[in-house]
């Protein structure tokens, strides 16, 4: 059902937890649907210097959170926003069709965190 | 170091008992005859089928002639419900079922609804029980059939079948119950239980897959779904699945011995030991009834985490379980059973079912309790929700 990569990132997730203080926090999803992703970022010189996530959801949701945080870490905000759900899917070796929405959630999560950061920067 | 895997999904299916397999083998090899043939090959097969019928009948306190073999539990449910609805449509077209039935029942009723039948779906209380009072209110002069499961597969709750059946009997309404989770696991006596139609399945009780049976009380007339050679006294045409039926019979004999030895009582103690371990973790809720439940069935909802993640982590630890979360069903909603209990979606997403088997040991349960505690802690650390968040 899941690729080896998904299982690996689910069983040994990277960047779990929260950042306190965080420069930006993005929360996406809905507990009603069984998926909530919360992304915390610290930004230095326009780069994602550190990143953490907390996810309520299935194995795919946890694996995509884990993968996307790895992928955007160290990137400029512009580069981070260019990471798409397709990139996450490729990196994970694909997801079952009914789980594709998890990868979209991951993309939205990064976007929400960056937006939150930018909102905090512009008074 | 690899540890022995622990299978705790016996509500889904059970392993085939070695004794059952042995009993079946001759009917897959030398005793290949068609039971409808009159020569020696045929007679041997016929005799085996009828002996199996006797064994299944005596397991549930039925007469041999009241047991009709089918191709499984779902087929038996379909036969009971459609067969009754069609046979009695001159009398009326009103049917009653409950909100927590298996899809093999619920989807049959929704199909019948589309064919112009009037279907009432009874709700359940927070433990999953149908109230006899609600049934009494729902019964009408044109009601022909009530179908309410004996025990629920997801939450283990046993229904007050005797009371429900009695209400139907008083009004000449047929009462069907899907008992696939119960047969072979709890003593049943259809000689006294007011049930007209009862569904059984071999693979839920250490028999083979692809064979089930419908109990049809003597004198009850229903229409067949499969027409043809007139096997099973016209109720289920098609050459009998001889080896499967023989396996069902063998499994029934073994189940009867286990019940006579009181093994279901020991199983219930082990279940309580498991439940105690699950419920001592914070924010874990029992689903279903605490005491009126299947002796091998433990089910809970774990708040703040999602069931599929829990399931896969248990699997990685060598423990086979199941969940009614949306992510395991491929839809956005958790199971209809959990929602019918009144649980909110987020809680229902954290559902877990562990169903014990005849070979589950106390050590297996202890290991499962420990793995559960550890995995819940790990997943909660990843979750944005929780007590301290």
mmCIF file of C-alpha atoms in Angstrom, chain B:
data_model
loop_
_atom_site.group_PDB
_atom_site.id
_atom_site.type_symbol
_atom_site.label_atom_id
_atom_site.label_comp_id
_atom_site.label_asym_id
_atom_site.label_seq_id
_atom_site.Cartn_x
_atom_site.Cartn_y
_atom_site.Cartn_z
ATOM 1 C CA UNK B 1 15.523 -9.959 17.316
ATOM 2 C CA UNK B 2 12.298 -10.885 15.555
ATOM 3 C CA UNK B 3 9.412 -11.427 17.935
ATOM 4 C CA UNK B 4 6.431 -13.683 17.383
ATOM 5 C CA UNK B 5 3.719 -11.741 15.583
ATOM 6 C CA UNK B 6 0.413 -11.284 17.427
ATOM 7 C CA UNK B 7 -2.697 -11.442 15.270
ATOM 8 C CA UNK B 8 -5.526 -9.527 16.958
ATOM 9 C CA UNK B 9 -7.946 -9.086 14.087
ATOM 10 C CA UNK B 10 -10.163 -12.144 14.514
ATOM 11 C CA UNK B 11 -13.268 -10.055 13.851
ATOM 12 C CA UNK B 12 -11.976 -9.635 10.299
ATOM 13 C CA UNK B 13 -11.108 -13.272 9.842
ATOM 14 C CA UNK B 14 -9.691 -16.210 11.766
ATOM 15 C CA UNK B 15 -6.947 -18.642 10.768
ATOM 16 C CA UNK B 16 -8.104 -21.967 9.388
ATOM 17 C CA UNK B 17 -7.824 -24.599 12.126
ATOM 18 C CA UNK B 18 -5.428 -27.407 11.168
ATOM 19 C CA UNK B 19 -8.061 -30.011 12.094
ATOM 20 C CA UNK B 20 -10.502 -28.271 9.756
ATOM 21 C CA UNK B 21 -8.018 -28.308 6.906
ATOM 22 C CA UNK B 22 -7.421 -32.031 7.451
ATOM 23 C CA UNK B 23 -11.154 -32.677 7.311
ATOM 24 C CA UNK B 24 -11.465 -30.729 4.069
ATOM 25 C CA UNK B 25 -8.549 -32.233 2.161
ATOM 26 C CA UNK B 26 -10.203 -35.505 1.025
ATOM 27 C CA UNK B 27 -13.006 -33.446 -0.533
ATOM 28 C CA UNK B 28 -10.506 -31.491 -2.590
ATOM 29 C CA UNK B 29 -8.851 -34.714 -3.744
ATOM 30 C CA UNK B 30 -10.290 -38.207 -3.972
ATOM 31 C CA UNK B 31 -13.827 -37.407 -2.745
ATOM 32 C CA UNK B 32 -14.493 -34.973 -5.544
ATOM 33 C CA UNK B 33 -18.019 -36.181 -6.328
ATOM 34 C CA UNK B 34 -20.991 -33.934 -6.977
ATOM 35 C CA UNK B 35 -23.402 -34.438 -4.070
ATOM 36 C CA UNK B 36 -26.284 -34.383 -6.537
ATOM 37 C CA UNK B 37 -25.043 -37.488 -8.370
ATOM 38 C CA UNK B 38 -26.500 -40.811 -7.344
ATOM 39 C CA UNK B 39 -23.370 -42.937 -7.794
ATOM 40 C CA UNK B 40 -20.895 -43.795 -5.031
ATOM 41 C CA UNK B 41 -18.811 -40.629 -5.596
ATOM 42 C CA UNK B 42 -21.897 -38.480 -5.327
ATOM 43 C CA UNK B 43 -23.227 -40.311 -2.290
ATOM 44 C CA UNK B 44 -19.966 -39.826 -0.405
ATOM 45 C CA UNK B 45 -20.075 -36.098 -1.055
ATOM 46 C CA UNK B 46 -23.778 -35.893 -0.132
ATOM 47 C CA UNK B 47 -23.156 -37.676 3.128
ATOM 48 C CA UNK B 48 -20.346 -35.270 4.003
ATOM 49 C CA UNK B 49 -22.502 -32.224 3.236
ATOM 50 C CA UNK B 50 -25.355 -33.531 5.380
ATOM 51 C CA UNK B 51 -23.036 -34.374 8.274
ATOM 52 C CA UNK B 52 -21.684 -30.841 8.125
ATOM 53 C CA UNK B 53 -25.237 -29.483 8.120
ATOM 54 C CA UNK B 54 -25.926 -31.471 11.255
ATOM 55 C CA UNK B 55 -22.819 -30.114 12.955
ATOM 56 C CA UNK B 56 -23.648 -26.506 12.118
ATOM 57 C CA UNK B 57 -27.270 -27.005 13.183
ATOM 58 C CA UNK B 58 -26.336 -28.470 16.550
ATOM 59 C CA UNK B 59 -23.875 -25.625 17.218
ATOM 60 C CA UNK B 60 -26.770 -23.155 17.159
ATOM 61 C CA UNK B 61 -29.598 -25.346 18.416
ATOM 62 C CA UNK B 62 -31.317 -25.574 15.032
ATOM 63 C CA UNK B 63 -32.769 -28.530 13.148
ATOM 64 C CA UNK B 64 -30.687 -29.855 10.269
ATOM 65 C CA UNK B 65 -33.353 -28.834 7.769
ATOM 66 C CA UNK B 66 -33.203 -25.239 8.982
ATOM 67 C CA UNK B 67 -29.592 -24.740 7.838
ATOM 68 C CA UNK B 68 -28.979 -23.574 4.249
ATOM 69 C CA UNK B 69 -25.407 -23.259 3.023
ATOM 70 C CA UNK B 70 -24.405 -20.152 1.069
ATOM 71 C CA UNK B 71 -21.248 -18.666 -0.376
ATOM 72 C CA UNK B 72 -20.576 -16.672 2.800
ATOM 73 C CA UNK B 73 -22.086 -14.264 5.304
ATOM 74 C CA UNK B 74 -22.798 -11.442 2.860
ATOM 75 C CA UNK B 75 -24.711 -13.786 0.585
ATOM 76 C CA UNK B 76 -26.706 -15.128 3.526
ATOM 77 C CA UNK B 77 -27.596 -11.544 4.551
ATOM 78 C CA UNK B 78 -28.679 -10.735 1.008
ATOM 79 C CA UNK B 79 -30.729 -13.917 0.795
ATOM 80 C CA UNK B 80 -32.460 -13.307 4.115
ATOM 81 C CA UNK B 81 -33.342 -9.688 3.418
ATOM 82 C CA UNK B 82 -34.142 -9.646 -0.292
ATOM 83 C CA UNK B 83 -35.660 -13.116 -0.051
ATOM 84 C CA UNK B 84 -38.078 -11.980 2.668
ATOM 85 C CA UNK B 85 -38.837 -8.561 1.193
ATOM 86 C CA UNK B 86 -39.764 -10.141 -2.154
ATOM 87 C CA UNK B 87 -41.639 -13.137 -0.770
ATOM 88 C CA UNK B 88 -43.783 -10.971 1.508
ATOM 89 C CA UNK B 89 -44.346 -7.890 -0.623
ATOM 90 C CA UNK B 90 -48.041 -8.660 -1.027
ATOM 91 C CA UNK B 91 -48.355 -8.301 2.748
ATOM 92 C CA UNK B 92 -46.386 -5.078 2.955
ATOM 93 C CA UNK B 93 -43.339 -3.169 1.854
ATOM 94 C CA UNK B 94 -42.068 -1.726 5.129
ATOM 95 C CA UNK B 95 -38.712 -2.947 6.466
ATOM 96 C CA UNK B 96 -36.725 -2.041 9.600
ATOM 97 C CA UNK B 97 -32.999 -2.188 10.319
ATOM 98 C CA UNK B 98 -30.449 -0.347 12.481
ATOM 99 C CA UNK B 99 -27.878 2.360 11.772
ATOM 100 C CA UNK B 100 -24.901 0.208 12.767
ATOM 101 C CA UNK B 101 -25.419 -2.817 10.528
ATOM 102 C CA UNK B 102 -22.637 -4.243 8.401
ATOM 103 C CA UNK B 103 -22.693 -2.998 4.797
ATOM 104 C CA UNK B 104 -23.852 -6.456 3.717
ATOM 105 C CA UNK B 105 -27.143 -5.536 5.410
ATOM 106 C CA UNK B 106 -27.254 -1.736 5.181
ATOM 107 C CA UNK B 107 -26.520 -1.616 1.462
ATOM 108 C CA UNK B 108 -29.158 -4.265 0.753
ATOM 109 C CA UNK B 109 -31.752 -2.084 2.469
ATOM 110 C CA UNK B 110 -30.673 1.014 0.601
ATOM 111 C CA UNK B 111 -30.982 -0.943 -2.654
ATOM 112 C CA UNK B 112 -34.453 -2.138 -1.627
ATOM 113 C CA UNK B 113 -35.303 1.486 -0.816
ATOM 114 C CA UNK B 114 -34.516 2.351 -4.415
ATOM 115 C CA UNK B 115 -36.830 -0.458 -5.543
ATOM 116 C CA UNK B 116 -39.718 1.238 -3.764
ATOM 117 C CA UNK B 117 -39.589 -0.422 -0.344
ATOM 118 C CA UNK B 118 -40.018 1.790 2.700
ATOM 119 C CA UNK B 119 -37.074 1.371 5.079
ATOM 120 C CA UNK B 120 -36.862 2.605 8.668
ATOM 121 C CA UNK B 121 -33.356 2.802 10.137
ATOM 122 C CA UNK B 122 -33.319 2.707 13.947
ATOM 123 C CA UNK B 123 -30.686 4.704 15.798
ATOM 124 C CA UNK B 124 -28.648 3.306 18.684
ATOM 125 C CA UNK B 125 -27.636 4.617 22.096
ATOM 126 C CA UNK B 126 -24.052 5.604 22.959
ATOM 127 C CA UNK B 127 -23.162 1.963 23.651
ATOM 128 C CA UNK B 128 -24.506 0.855 20.286
ATOM 129 C CA UNK B 129 -27.716 -0.763 21.475
ATOM 130 C CA UNK B 130 -31.059 -0.625 19.708
ATOM 131 C CA UNK B 131 -33.882 0.112 22.108
ATOM 132 C CA UNK B 132 -36.779 -2.399 22.023
ATOM 133 C CA UNK B 133 -39.082 0.579 22.661
ATOM 134 C CA UNK B 134 -37.864 2.237 19.470
ATOM 135 C CA UNK B 135 -38.487 -0.952 17.557
ATOM 136 C CA UNK B 136 -41.973 -1.246 19.021
ATOM 137 C CA UNK B 137 -42.771 2.292 17.860
ATOM 138 C CA UNK B 138 -41.401 1.658 14.378
ATOM 139 C CA UNK B 139 -43.359 -1.549 13.713
ATOM 140 C CA UNK B 140 -46.378 -1.039 11.428
ATOM 141 C CA UNK B 141 -49.127 -3.248 10.013
ATOM 142 C CA UNK B 142 -47.259 -3.352 6.688
ATOM 143 C CA UNK B 143 -43.860 -4.218 8.238
ATOM 144 C CA UNK B 144 -42.631 -7.574 6.937
ATOM 145 C CA UNK B 145 -39.046 -7.804 8.151
ATOM 146 C CA UNK B 146 -36.748 -6.505 10.866
ATOM 147 C CA UNK B 147 -33.007 -7.082 10.556
ATOM 148 C CA UNK B 148 -30.770 -6.192 13.497
ATOM 149 C CA UNK B 149 -27.315 -7.640 13.945
ATOM 150 C CA UNK B 150 -26.597 -9.908 16.909
ATOM 151 C CA UNK B 151 -23.248 -8.293 17.672
ATOM 152 C CA UNK B 152 -21.484 -5.427 15.974
ATOM 153 C CA UNK B 153 -18.158 -6.133 14.324
ATOM 154 C CA UNK B 154 -16.626 -2.727 15.068
ATOM 155 C CA UNK B 155 -17.703 -2.120 18.647
ATOM 156 C CA UNK B 156 -18.589 -5.620 19.858
ATOM 157 C CA UNK B 157 -21.945 -4.630 21.363
ATOM 158 C CA UNK B 158 -24.524 -7.393 21.720
ATOM 159 C CA UNK B 159 -28.113 -6.475 20.951
ATOM 160 C CA UNK B 160 -31.087 -7.511 23.094
ATOM 161 C CA UNK B 161 -31.956 -10.020 20.371
ATOM 162 C CA UNK B 162 -34.457 -12.028 22.410
ATOM 163 C CA UNK B 163 -36.508 -8.925 23.238
ATOM 164 C CA UNK B 164 -36.351 -7.538 19.713
ATOM 165 C CA UNK B 165 -37.259 -10.883 18.193
ATOM 166 C CA UNK B 166 -40.173 -11.345 20.586
ATOM 167 C CA UNK B 167 -41.676 -7.995 19.555
ATOM 168 C CA UNK B 168 -41.552 -9.119 15.934
ATOM 169 C CA UNK B 169 -42.986 -12.537 16.660
ATOM 170 C CA UNK B 170 -46.005 -11.048 18.427
ATOM 171 C CA UNK B 171 -46.808 -9.128 15.241
ATOM 172 C CA UNK B 172 -46.031 -11.821 12.682
ATOM 173 C CA UNK B 173 -43.038 -9.842 11.413
ATOM 174 C CA UNK B 174 -39.978 -11.879 10.420
ATOM 175 C CA UNK B 175 -36.822 -11.189 12.412
ATOM 176 C CA UNK B 176 -33.382 -11.609 10.850
ATOM 177 C CA UNK B 177 -30.077 -11.213 12.649
ATOM 178 C CA UNK B 178 -26.554 -11.180 11.249
ATOM 179 C CA UNK B 179 -24.710 -13.333 13.780
ATOM 180 C CA UNK B 180 -21.390 -13.848 11.998
ATOM 181 C CA UNK B 181 -19.476 -12.402 14.963
ATOM 182 C CA UNK B 182 -21.368 -14.524 17.476
ATOM 183 C CA UNK B 183 -21.744 -18.037 16.070
ATOM 184 C CA UNK B 184 -19.054 -20.289 17.496
ATOM 185 C CA UNK B 185 -18.046 -17.651 20.054
ATOM 186 C CA UNK B 186 -21.060 -17.570 22.361
ATOM 187 C CA UNK B 187 -23.616 -20.304 23.106
ATOM 188 C CA UNK B 188 -26.761 -19.918 20.994
ATOM 189 C CA UNK B 189 -30.000 -21.846 21.169
ATOM 190 C CA UNK B 190 -32.300 -21.184 18.259
ATOM 191 C CA UNK B 191 -34.780 -23.690 19.665
ATOM 192 C CA UNK B 192 -35.787 -21.007 22.180
ATOM 193 C CA UNK B 193 -34.487 -17.747 20.691
ATOM 194 C CA UNK B 194 -37.251 -15.889 18.782
ATOM 195 C CA UNK B 195 -35.255 -15.461 15.571
ATOM 196 C CA UNK B 196 -36.558 -16.490 12.137
ATOM 197 C CA UNK B 197 -33.448 -15.976 10.038
ATOM 198 C CA UNK B 198 -29.827 -15.962 11.196
ATOM 199 C CA UNK B 199 -26.614 -15.424 9.235
ATOM 200 C CA UNK B 200 -23.438 -17.403 9.912
ATOM 201 C CA UNK B 201 -19.974 -17.399 8.364
ATOM 202 C CA UNK B 202 -17.349 -20.157 8.535
ATOM 203 C CA UNK B 203 -14.220 -18.011 8.335
ATOM 204 C CA UNK B 204 -15.155 -16.044 11.450
ATOM 205 C CA UNK B 205 -14.879 -19.279 13.466
ATOM 206 C CA UNK B 206 -11.690 -20.963 12.205
ATOM 207 C CA UNK B 207 -13.335 -22.399 9.092
ATOM 208 C CA UNK B 208 -12.656 -21.613 5.428
ATOM 209 C CA UNK B 209 -13.581 -18.438 3.562
ATOM 210 C CA UNK B 210 -16.316 -18.478 0.945
ATOM 211 C CA UNK B 211 -18.844 -20.519 2.898
ATOM 212 C CA UNK B 212 -21.619 -19.418 5.201
ATOM 213 C CA UNK B 213 -25.125 -20.434 6.098
ATOM 214 C CA UNK B 214 -28.538 -18.985 6.655
ATOM 215 C CA UNK B 215 -30.742 -20.420 9.371
ATOM 216 C CA UNK B 216 -34.337 -20.315 8.165
ATOM 217 C CA UNK B 217 -36.858 -21.330 10.790
ATOM 218 C CA UNK B 218 -39.150 -24.167 9.793
ATOM 219 C CA UNK B 219 -42.293 -22.826 8.144
ATOM 220 C CA UNK B 220 -40.686 -19.520 7.064
ATOM 221 C CA UNK B 221 -40.891 -18.994 3.311
ATOM 222 C CA UNK B 222 -38.444 -16.734 1.509
ATOM 223 C CA UNK B 223 -37.516 -16.353 -2.157
ATOM 224 C CA UNK B 224 -34.139 -17.525 -3.487
ATOM 225 C CA UNK B 225 -31.636 -15.165 -5.109
ATOM 226 C CA UNK B 226 -29.885 -17.829 -7.171
ATOM 227 C CA UNK B 227 -32.169 -19.978 -9.317
ATOM 228 C CA UNK B 228 -31.033 -23.134 -11.025
ATOM 229 C CA UNK B 229 -30.560 -26.748 -10.094
ATOM 230 C CA UNK B 230 -32.581 -26.454 -6.909
ATOM 231 C CA UNK B 231 -29.835 -27.280 -4.428
ATOM 232 C CA UNK B 232 -30.332 -26.373 -0.741
ATOM 233 C CA UNK B 233 -34.024 -27.190 -1.171
ATOM 234 C CA UNK B 234 -34.358 -24.577 -3.866
ATOM 235 C CA UNK B 235 -33.078 -21.722 -1.733
ATOM 236 C CA UNK B 236 -29.552 -21.633 -3.143
ATOM 237 C CA UNK B 237 -28.962 -23.317 -6.453
ATOM 238 C CA UNK B 238 -25.483 -24.266 -7.620
ATOM 239 C CA UNK B 239 -23.341 -27.317 -6.946
ATOM 240 C CA UNK B 240 -22.385 -27.291 -3.295
ATOM 241 C CA UNK B 241 -18.929 -26.106 -2.190
ATOM 242 C CA UNK B 242 -18.363 -29.539 -0.653
ATOM 243 C CA UNK B 243 -14.894 -29.031 0.828
ATOM 244 C CA UNK B 244 -15.896 -25.621 2.201
ATOM 245 C CA UNK B 245 -19.075 -26.995 3.733
ATOM 246 C CA UNK B 246 -17.170 -29.923 5.263
ATOM 247 C CA UNK B 247 -14.734 -27.394 6.716
ATOM 248 C CA UNK B 248 -17.604 -25.364 8.159
ATOM 249 C CA UNK B 249 -18.963 -28.536 9.778
ATOM 250 C CA UNK B 250 -15.583 -29.414 11.271
ATOM 251 C CA UNK B 251 -15.158 -25.863 12.569
ATOM 252 C CA UNK B 252 -18.638 -26.053 14.125
ATOM 253 C CA UNK B 253 -17.752 -29.259 15.987
ATOM 254 C CA UNK B 254 -14.590 -27.677 17.392
ATOM 255 C CA UNK B 255 -16.444 -24.513 18.373
ATOM 256 C CA UNK B 256 -19.059 -26.547 20.183
ATOM 257 C CA UNK B 257 -16.343 -28.270 22.207
ATOM 258 C CA UNK B 258 -14.731 -24.958 23.115
ATOM 259 C CA UNK B 259 -18.061 -23.508 24.233
ATOM 260 C CA UNK B 260 -18.870 -26.611 26.274
ATOM 261 C CA UNK B 261 -15.497 -26.208 27.997
ATOM 262 C CA UNK B 262 -16.362 -22.588 28.815
ATOM 263 C CA UNK B 263 -13.514 -21.117 26.774
ATOM 264 C CA UNK B 264 -15.568 -18.058 25.912
ATOM 265 C CA UNK B 265 -15.594 -17.152 29.595
ATOM 266 C CA UNK B 266 -11.806 -17.324 29.794
ATOM 267 C CA UNK B 267 -11.627 -15.304 26.614
ATOM 268 C CA UNK B 268 -13.791 -12.597 28.192
ATOM 269 C CA UNK B 269 -11.375 -12.391 31.136
ATOM 270 C CA UNK B 270 -8.480 -11.905 28.749
ATOM 271 C CA UNK B 271 -10.479 -9.249 26.895
ATOM 272 C CA UNK B 272 -11.064 -7.417 30.157
ATOM 273 C CA UNK B 273 -7.361 -7.585 30.919
ATOM 274 C CA UNK B 274 -6.657 -6.039 27.511
ATOM 275 C CA UNK B 275 -9.333 -3.360 27.865
ATOM 276 C CA UNK B 276 -8.027 -2.436 31.288
ATOM 277 C CA UNK B 277 -4.584 -1.851 29.783
ATOM 278 C CA UNK B 278 -5.925 0.248 26.909
ATOM 279 C CA UNK B 279 -8.201 2.344 29.121
ATOM 280 C CA UNK B 280 -5.545 3.170 31.697
ATOM 281 C CA UNK B 281 -3.856 5.364 29.070
ATOM 282 C CA UNK B 282 -5.173 8.956 29.307
ATOM 283 C CA UNK B 283 -7.884 10.039 26.893
ATOM 284 C CA UNK B 284 -8.696 6.571 25.624
ATOM 285 C CA UNK B 285 -12.441 5.885 25.418
ATOM 286 C CA UNK B 286 -14.187 2.546 25.252
ATOM 287 C CA UNK B 287 -16.463 2.118 22.240
ATOM 288 C CA UNK B 288 -19.453 -0.179 22.543
ATOM 289 C CA UNK B 289 -20.939 -1.681 25.672
ATOM 290 C CA UNK B 290 -18.671 -2.476 28.610
ATOM 291 C CA UNK B 291 -20.189 -5.845 29.526
ATOM 292 C CA UNK B 292 -22.745 -6.768 26.858
ATOM 293 C CA UNK B 293 -20.073 -7.319 24.256
ATOM 294 C CA UNK B 294 -18.393 -10.107 22.319
ATOM 295 C CA UNK B 295 -16.023 -12.022 24.610
ATOM 296 C CA UNK B 296 -13.071 -11.602 22.251
ATOM 297 C CA UNK B 297 -13.620 -7.983 21.266
ATOM 298 C CA UNK B 298 -11.926 -4.834 22.573
ATOM 299 C CA UNK B 299 -12.467 -1.485 20.875
ATOM 300 C CA UNK B 300 -11.494 2.043 21.824
ATOM 301 C CA UNK B 301 -10.979 5.531 20.466
ATOM 302 C CA UNK B 302 -7.646 7.165 21.198
ATOM 303 C CA UNK B 303 -7.995 10.922 21.271
ATOM 304 C CA UNK B 304 -5.523 13.262 19.522
ATOM 305 C CA UNK B 305 -4.181 10.659 17.095
ATOM 306 C CA UNK B 306 -5.447 8.953 13.984
ATOM 307 C CA UNK B 307 -6.295 5.268 13.738
ATOM 308 C CA UNK B 308 -4.391 4.301 10.617
ATOM 309 C CA UNK B 309 -1.133 5.675 11.990
ATOM 310 C CA UNK B 310 -1.715 3.699 15.184
ATOM 311 C CA UNK B 311 -2.555 0.597 13.190
ATOM 312 C CA UNK B 312 0.582 0.779 11.045
ATOM 313 C CA UNK B 313 2.815 1.367 14.045
ATOM 314 C CA UNK B 314 1.266 -1.652 15.775
ATOM 315 C CA UNK B 315 1.788 -3.613 12.569
ATOM 316 C CA UNK B 316 5.458 -2.612 12.543
ATOM 317 C CA UNK B 317 5.620 -3.952 16.123
ATOM 318 C CA UNK B 318 4.178 -7.253 14.882
ATOM 319 C CA UNK B 319 0.618 -6.696 16.084
ATOM 320 C CA UNK B 320 -2.290 -7.023 13.636
ATOM 321 C CA UNK B 321 -5.245 -4.744 14.511
ATOM 322 C CA UNK B 322 -7.928 -2.755 12.727
ATOM 323 C CA UNK B 323 -9.553 0.680 12.764
ATOM 324 C CA UNK B 324 -12.725 2.377 11.587
ATOM 325 C CA UNK B 325 -10.966 5.634 10.771
ATOM 326 C CA UNK B 326 -11.605 7.356 7.450
ATOM 327 C CA UNK B 327 -8.058 6.698 6.316
ATOM 328 C CA UNK B 328 -8.565 2.952 6.497
ATOM 329 C CA UNK B 329 -11.802 3.091 4.540
ATOM 330 C CA UNK B 330 -10.603 5.362 1.762
ATOM 331 C CA UNK B 331 -13.298 7.961 2.448
ATOM 332 C CA UNK B 332 -13.312 11.247 4.316
ATOM 333 C CA UNK B 333 -15.685 10.019 7.005
ATOM 334 C CA UNK B 334 -14.981 7.606 9.817
ATOM 335 C CA UNK B 335 -17.163 4.523 10.008
ATOM 336 C CA UNK B 336 -20.951 4.887 10.135
ATOM 337 C CA UNK B 337 -20.960 2.758 13.288
ATOM 338 C CA UNK B 338 -18.749 5.120 15.285
ATOM 339 C CA UNK B 339 -20.695 8.172 14.109
ATOM 340 C CA UNK B 340 -23.984 6.454 15.034
ATOM 341 C CA UNK B 341 -22.728 6.253 18.640
ATOM 342 C CA UNK B 342 -22.630 10.050 18.661
ATOM 343 C CA UNK B 343 -18.837 10.339 18.603
ATOM 344 C CA UNK B 344 -17.402 13.471 17.002
ATOM 345 C CA UNK B 345 -15.384 12.954 13.826
ATOM 346 C CA UNK B 346 -11.990 13.745 15.334
ATOM 347 C CA UNK B 347 -12.445 11.173 18.110
ATOM 348 C CA UNK B 348 -13.834 8.572 15.731
ATOM 349 C CA UNK B 349 -10.735 8.953 13.531
ATOM 350 C CA UNK B 350 -8.738 7.540 16.441
ATOM 351 C CA UNK B 351 -10.578 4.229 16.581
ATOM 352 C CA UNK B 352 -8.832 0.936 17.229
ATOM 353 C CA UNK B 353 -10.208 -2.599 17.335
ATOM 354 C CA UNK B 354 -8.349 -5.536 18.825
ATOM 355 C CA UNK B 355 -10.104 -8.889 18.547
ATOM 356 C CA UNK B 356 -8.633 -11.879 20.343
ATOM 357 C CA UNK B 357 -8.548 -15.470 19.162
ATOM 358 C CA UNK B 358 -8.642 -18.887 20.754
ATOM 359 C CA UNK B 359 -4.832 -19.034 20.735
ATOM 360 C CA UNK B 360 -4.192 -15.545 22.127
ATOM 361 C CA UNK B 361 -2.204 -15.792 25.360
ATOM 362 C CA UNK B 362 -2.002 -13.515 28.366
ATOM 363 C CA UNK B 363 1.570 -12.769 27.347
ATOM 364 C CA UNK B 364 0.321 -11.631 23.923
ATOM 365 C CA UNK B 365 -2.106 -9.297 25.655
ATOM 366 C CA UNK B 366 0.587 -7.928 27.953
ATOM 367 C CA UNK B 367 2.874 -7.244 25.015
ATOM 368 C CA UNK B 368 0.020 -5.532 23.194
ATOM 369 C CA UNK B 369 -0.769 -3.352 26.192
ATOM 370 C CA UNK B 370 2.857 -2.243 26.400
ATOM 371 C CA UNK B 371 3.158 -1.598 22.648
ATOM 372 C CA UNK B 372 -0.094 0.359 22.654
ATOM 373 C CA UNK B 373 1.037 2.620 25.474
ATOM 374 C CA UNK B 374 4.385 3.307 23.830
ATOM 375 C CA UNK B 375 2.980 3.946 20.342
ATOM 376 C CA UNK B 376 0.218 6.241 21.597
ATOM 377 C CA UNK B 377 2.846 8.273 23.394
ATOM 378 C CA UNK B 378 5.039 8.565 20.273
ATOM 379 C CA UNK B 379 2.133 9.565 18.022
ATOM 380 C CA UNK B 380 0.781 12.053 20.533
ATOM 381 C CA UNK B 381 4.200 13.691 20.661
ATOM 382 C CA UNK B 382 3.778 14.295 16.906
ATOM 383 C CA UNK B 383 0.225 15.598 17.218
ATOM 384 C CA UNK B 384 -0.732 19.265 17.458
ATOM 385 C CA UNK B 385 -3.531 18.230 19.844
ATOM 386 C CA UNK B 386 -3.449 16.936 23.372
ATOM 387 C CA UNK B 387 -3.789 17.775 26.991
ATOM 388 C CA UNK B 388 -0.758 20.025 27.273
ATOM 389 C CA UNK B 389 -1.016 21.672 23.877
#
